[in-house]
Structure formats: C-alpha cells, structure tokens
Amino acid sequence: MAHLGSGISIVAHEKGKMIDGSGGRTDGPFSPERSGGLLAYQLIELCYSGKYTREQMVRKVSAEGGMYDYLGTKDAREVEERAANGDEKAKLILDAFIYQVAKEIALYGASLKGKVDRVIFTGGIAYSEKIVHDVYEKVAYLAPKAVVPGEMEMEALALGALRVLSGEEEAKEYL
C-alpha cells in the first residue's frame, strides 16, 4: 500500500495485517510537507547548529519540509504543473519524489519475499495519473496495480469506532 498524501506511508500487508512499513514523520520518502527519512549525522549537525529551536526543527521535518521546503508549495499538482511547464527545479523535485516512492515500494517487496499480490496507490496524490504511472513504471515487476485515490482516514476511524461501540470488535491499545 502506498498512501500518497501530505505524508507518505508505504506499508506491506500480509494476510490482512501490516507487517512492515515506513512513513509519517520518521522515515520513508519526502512528501509535500514532510522531510521523510534524513541522514542522522547531518540532522544532528543541523539540530545543534544554533540556527533552529527544537520547535522549528519539528516543524521543518513534519510540516514545512519536503516539497514545501524545496519549492514553497505543498500542492503536488502545482509541482507537477510547474515541472511540465519547464521549471527545472520542480522537475528535479518531482523526479526525486517519484524515485523515492518507487524505491520504498520495492523495499517492502522484500518484506513479502517477493510475493506481492498488488501495488495499491491511495491518497490525494493518487489522483495524478502521471505520478502513479511514473512510480508504477519502476515497480511494475512486483505485481499489478490498483489505484484508490482520495483521503479516507476519517471514514475509516469512524467505522472502526462504530465496530468497537457495537461490540463487533474489541478496542486495541497501541503503545
């Protein structure tokens, strides 16, 4: 599963369970607003440079990183449009994004011992035929693709809460 939104999450599922994954605010590809995985030594140097407070660093990696830090926009559609209209920096960033997402998907193919049933794209960026095509072109050897564009997090949370409240499922506590 490759969720392509304001954050990027790439997760391997086996028999209905998440077995490995990356994303959010700690690792994986950069996104429209998050830095993704960073080299530890360079991050440590930046944190102790005296240039930024702790709060500024947290914002820098979780809300003001990624495409926004490079190009001043959190809108992947704008980045794609700028690249198509000849903006070389936007093209470089878009190509790097596509490369990082494809590399991360391929990485989790190993978690499944190469037995991948489907590469599924979700999230707002999955509406981009170009981005999905370019990423999938690099990982098509893994499995057929499915595209389910859009953000459905709130609906999934509400349905999960309803299952717990109706007694259909027990609440789980994640530590």
mmCIF file of C-alpha atoms in Angstrom:
data_model
loop_
_atom_site.group_PDB
_atom_site.id
_atom_site.type_symbol
_atom_site.label_atom_id
_atom_site.label_comp_id
_atom_site.label_asym_id
_atom_site.label_seq_id
_atom_site.Cartn_x
_atom_site.Cartn_y
_atom_site.Cartn_z
ATOM 1 C CA MET A 1 0.000 0.000 0.000
ATOM 2 C CA ALA A 2 1.375 3.381 -0.971
ATOM 3 C CA HIS A 3 -0.568 6.230 0.622
ATOM 4 C CA LEU A 4 0.399 9.418 -1.174
ATOM 5 C CA GLY A 5 -0.908 12.442 0.702
ATOM 6 C CA SER A 6 0.545 15.300 2.715
ATOM 7 C CA GLY A 7 2.532 12.500 4.325
ATOM 8 C CA ILE A 8 3.669 9.354 2.576
ATOM 9 C CA SER A 9 3.180 5.893 4.079
ATOM 10 C CA ILE A 10 4.379 2.738 2.364
ATOM 11 C CA VAL A 11 3.207 -0.424 4.142
ATOM 12 C CA ALA A 12 3.479 -4.132 3.365
ATOM 13 C CA HIS A 13 0.359 -6.135 4.227
ATOM 14 C CA GLU A 14 0.256 -9.893 4.573
ATOM 15 C CA LYS A 15 -2.994 -11.776 5.120
ATOM 16 C CA GLY A 16 -4.755 -8.585 6.157
ATOM 17 C CA LYS A 17 -2.093 -7.384 8.616
ATOM 18 C CA MET A 18 0.511 -4.674 8.347
ATOM 19 C CA ILE A 19 3.866 -6.434 8.682
ATOM 20 C CA ASP A 20 6.296 -3.645 7.825
ATOM 21 C CA GLY A 21 6.179 -0.058 6.750
ATOM 22 C CA SER A 22 7.503 3.451 6.736
ATOM 23 C CA GLY A 23 6.263 6.957 6.608
ATOM 24 C CA GLY A 24 4.584 9.507 8.679
ATOM 25 C CA ARG A 25 7.126 11.752 10.292
ATOM 26 C CA THR A 26 10.106 9.468 10.788
ATOM 27 C CA ASP A 27 11.280 7.760 7.620
ATOM 28 C CA GLY A 28 10.392 6.940 4.045
ATOM 29 C CA PRO A 29 10.087 9.306 1.083
ATOM 30 C CA PHE A 30 9.683 13.046 1.464
ATOM 31 C CA SER A 31 6.183 14.369 0.861
ATOM 32 C CA PRO A 32 4.534 17.688 0.066
ATOM 33 C CA GLU A 33 5.180 18.848 3.650
ATOM 34 C CA ARG A 34 7.359 16.265 5.430
ATOM 35 C CA SER A 35 11.063 15.669 5.046
ATOM 36 C CA GLY A 36 10.876 11.880 5.151
ATOM 37 C CA GLY A 37 13.933 9.923 6.245
ATOM 38 C CA LEU A 38 17.023 12.001 6.858
ATOM 39 C CA LEU A 39 20.666 11.163 7.304
ATOM 40 C CA ALA A 40 21.254 11.075 11.058
ATOM 41 C CA TYR A 41 24.634 12.818 11.149
ATOM 42 C CA GLN A 42 23.513 15.792 9.052
ATOM 43 C CA LEU A 43 20.306 16.091 11.089
ATOM 44 C CA ILE A 44 22.280 16.105 14.343
ATOM 45 C CA GLU A 45 24.569 18.814 12.957
ATOM 46 C CA LEU A 46 21.583 20.944 11.976
ATOM 47 C CA CYS A 47 19.856 20.446 15.343
ATOM 48 C CA TYR A 48 22.947 21.612 17.234
ATOM 49 C CA SER A 49 23.929 24.378 14.824
ATOM 50 C CA GLY A 50 22.211 27.039 16.909
ATOM 51 C CA LYS A 51 20.199 28.122 13.851
ATOM 52 C CA TYR A 52 16.933 26.488 14.933
ATOM 53 C CA THR A 53 14.944 25.877 18.083
ATOM 54 C CA ARG A 54 13.509 22.428 18.824
ATOM 55 C CA GLU A 55 10.066 23.616 17.728
ATOM 56 C CA GLN A 56 11.451 24.966 14.462
ATOM 57 C CA MET A 57 13.162 21.654 13.736
ATOM 58 C CA VAL A 58 9.964 19.707 14.446
ATOM 59 C CA ARG A 59 8.072 21.990 12.025
ATOM 60 C CA LYS A 60 10.879 21.710 9.497
ATOM 61 C CA VAL A 61 10.626 17.911 9.294
ATOM 62 C CA SER A 62 6.883 17.424 9.849
ATOM 63 C CA ALA A 63 5.060 20.392 8.327
ATOM 64 C CA GLU A 64 7.497 22.609 6.416
ATOM 65 C CA GLY A 65 9.809 20.058 4.833
ATOM 66 C CA GLY A 66 9.664 18.098 1.604
ATOM 67 C CA MET A 67 8.277 19.802 -1.492
ATOM 68 C CA TYR A 68 7.342 22.848 0.557
ATOM 69 C CA ASP A 69 10.915 23.407 1.720
ATOM 70 C CA TYR A 70 12.252 22.953 -1.809
ATOM 71 C CA LEU A 71 9.598 24.810 -3.807
ATOM 72 C CA GLY A 72 7.418 26.851 -1.435
ATOM 73 C CA THR A 73 4.246 24.839 -2.111
ATOM 74 C CA LYS A 74 2.542 21.843 -0.504
ATOM 75 C CA ASP A 75 0.431 21.228 -3.606
ATOM 76 C CA ALA A 76 1.787 18.302 -5.643
ATOM 77 C CA ARG A 77 -0.465 19.362 -8.537
ATOM 78 C CA GLU A 78 1.336 22.697 -8.661
ATOM 79 C CA VAL A 79 4.733 20.962 -8.578
ATOM 80 C CA GLU A 80 3.641 18.673 -11.431
ATOM 81 C CA GLU A 81 2.337 21.648 -13.434
ATOM 82 C CA ARG A 82 5.493 23.685 -12.854
ATOM 83 C CA ALA A 83 7.632 20.731 -13.976
ATOM 84 C CA ALA A 84 5.512 20.271 -17.108
ATOM 85 C CA ASN A 85 5.918 23.977 -17.909
ATOM 86 C CA GLY A 86 9.701 23.830 -17.860
ATOM 87 C CA ASP A 87 10.587 24.625 -14.226
ATOM 88 C CA GLU A 88 13.775 22.555 -13.919
ATOM 89 C CA LYS A 89 13.873 22.659 -10.119
ATOM 90 C CA ALA A 90 10.256 21.476 -9.897
ATOM 91 C CA LYS A 91 11.073 18.674 -12.363
ATOM 92 C CA LEU A 92 14.086 17.638 -10.276
ATOM 93 C CA ILE A 93 11.992 17.556 -7.076
ATOM 94 C CA LEU A 94 9.129 15.686 -8.777
ATOM 95 C CA ASP A 95 11.548 13.134 -10.235
ATOM 96 C CA ALA A 96 13.196 12.689 -6.809
ATOM 97 C CA PHE A 97 9.785 12.198 -5.206
ATOM 98 C CA ILE A 98 8.800 9.575 -7.792
ATOM 99 C CA TYR A 99 12.142 7.813 -7.338
ATOM 100 C CA GLN A 100 11.910 7.766 -3.523
ATOM 101 C CA VAL A 101 8.329 6.447 -3.531
ATOM 102 C CA ALA A 102 9.184 3.698 -6.042
ATOM 103 C CA LYS A 103 12.314 2.729 -4.111
ATOM 104 C CA GLU A 104 10.325 2.466 -0.876
ATOM 105 C CA ILE A 105 7.636 0.309 -2.512
ATOM 106 C CA ALA A 106 10.318 -2.009 -3.898
ATOM 107 C CA LEU A 107 11.961 -2.196 -0.470
ATOM 108 C CA TYR A 108 8.799 -3.628 1.072
ATOM 109 C CA GLY A 109 8.559 -6.220 -1.675
ATOM 110 C CA ALA A 110 11.392 -7.924 0.254
ATOM 111 C CA SER A 111 9.236 -7.979 3.417
ATOM 112 C CA LEU A 112 6.808 -10.129 1.448
ATOM 113 C CA LYS A 113 9.574 -12.331 -0.017
ATOM 114 C CA GLY A 114 8.584 -11.055 -3.448
ATOM 115 C CA LYS A 115 5.066 -12.476 -3.104
ATOM 116 C CA VAL A 116 3.223 -9.248 -3.807
ATOM 117 C CA ASP A 117 -0.416 -9.521 -4.908
ATOM 118 C CA ARG A 118 -0.970 -5.865 -5.732
ATOM 119 C CA VAL A 119 0.654 -2.442 -5.531
ATOM 120 C CA ILE A 120 -2.109 -0.146 -4.277
ATOM 121 C CA PHE A 121 -1.973 3.652 -4.504
ATOM 122 C CA THR A 122 -4.208 5.755 -2.230
ATOM 123 C CA GLY A 123 -4.324 9.379 -1.086
ATOM 124 C CA GLY A 124 -4.807 12.700 -2.806
ATOM 125 C CA ILE A 125 -1.668 12.415 -4.949
ATOM 126 C CA ALA A 126 -3.040 9.133 -6.355
ATOM 127 C CA TYR A 127 -5.348 11.340 -8.467
ATOM 128 C CA SER A 128 -2.239 12.238 -10.502
ATOM 129 C CA GLU A 129 -2.095 9.843 -13.432
ATOM 130 C CA LYS A 130 1.461 10.975 -14.199
ATOM 131 C CA ILE A 131 2.859 10.372 -10.726
ATOM 132 C CA VAL A 132 1.132 6.997 -10.348
ATOM 133 C CA HIS A 133 2.271 5.982 -13.843
ATOM 134 C CA ASP A 134 5.877 7.050 -13.274
ATOM 135 C CA VAL A 135 6.107 5.362 -9.863
ATOM 136 C CA TYR A 136 4.412 2.192 -11.076
ATOM 137 C CA GLU A 137 6.643 2.015 -14.153
ATOM 138 C CA LYS A 138 9.571 1.455 -11.741
ATOM 139 C CA VAL A 139 7.828 -1.236 -9.636
ATOM 140 C CA ALA A 140 5.545 -2.942 -12.164
ATOM 141 C CA TYR A 141 7.673 -6.097 -11.937
ATOM 142 C CA LEU A 142 6.302 -6.632 -8.398
ATOM 143 C CA ALA A 143 2.593 -7.003 -9.130
ATOM 144 C CA PRO A 144 -0.404 -5.451 -10.893
ATOM 145 C CA LYS A 145 -1.539 -2.084 -9.573
ATOM 146 C CA ALA A 146 -4.749 -0.729 -8.134
ATOM 147 C CA VAL A 147 -5.491 2.958 -7.667
ATOM 148 C CA VAL A 148 -7.926 4.149 -4.990
ATOM 149 C CA PRO A 149 -7.411 7.916 -4.947
ATOM 150 C CA GLY A 150 -8.540 10.121 -2.112
ATOM 151 C CA GLU A 151 -8.314 10.506 1.616
ATOM 152 C CA MET A 152 -10.480 8.157 3.665
ATOM 153 C CA GLU A 153 -8.837 8.357 7.099
ATOM 154 C CA MET A 154 -11.768 9.927 8.934
ATOM 155 C CA GLU A 155 -14.248 7.443 7.471
ATOM 156 C CA ALA A 156 -12.010 4.508 8.484
ATOM 157 C CA LEU A 157 -11.632 5.883 12.027
ATOM 158 C CA ALA A 158 -15.384 6.395 12.382
ATOM 159 C CA LEU A 159 -16.155 2.885 11.088
ATOM 160 C CA GLY A 160 -13.570 1.403 13.473
ATOM 161 C CA ALA A 161 -15.091 3.247 16.433
ATOM 162 C CA LEU A 162 -18.555 2.060 15.384
ATOM 163 C CA ARG A 163 -17.371 -1.574 15.314
ATOM 164 C CA VAL A 164 -15.994 -1.203 18.852
ATOM 165 C CA LEU A 165 -19.116 0.561 20.153
ATOM 166 C CA SER A 166 -21.412 -2.082 18.641
ATOM 167 C CA GLY A 167 -19.369 -4.894 20.233
ATOM 168 C CA GLU A 168 -18.362 -6.286 16.855
ATOM 169 C CA GLU A 169 -14.690 -5.692 17.655
ATOM 170 C CA GLU A 170 -12.613 -5.154 20.790
ATOM 171 C CA ALA A 171 -10.728 -1.903 21.271
ATOM 172 C CA LYS A 172 -6.993 -2.265 20.817
ATOM 173 C CA GLU A 173 -4.428 -0.330 22.778
ATOM 174 C CA TYR A 174 -1.288 0.636 20.898
ATOM 175 C CA LEU A 175 1.734 1.540 22.962
#
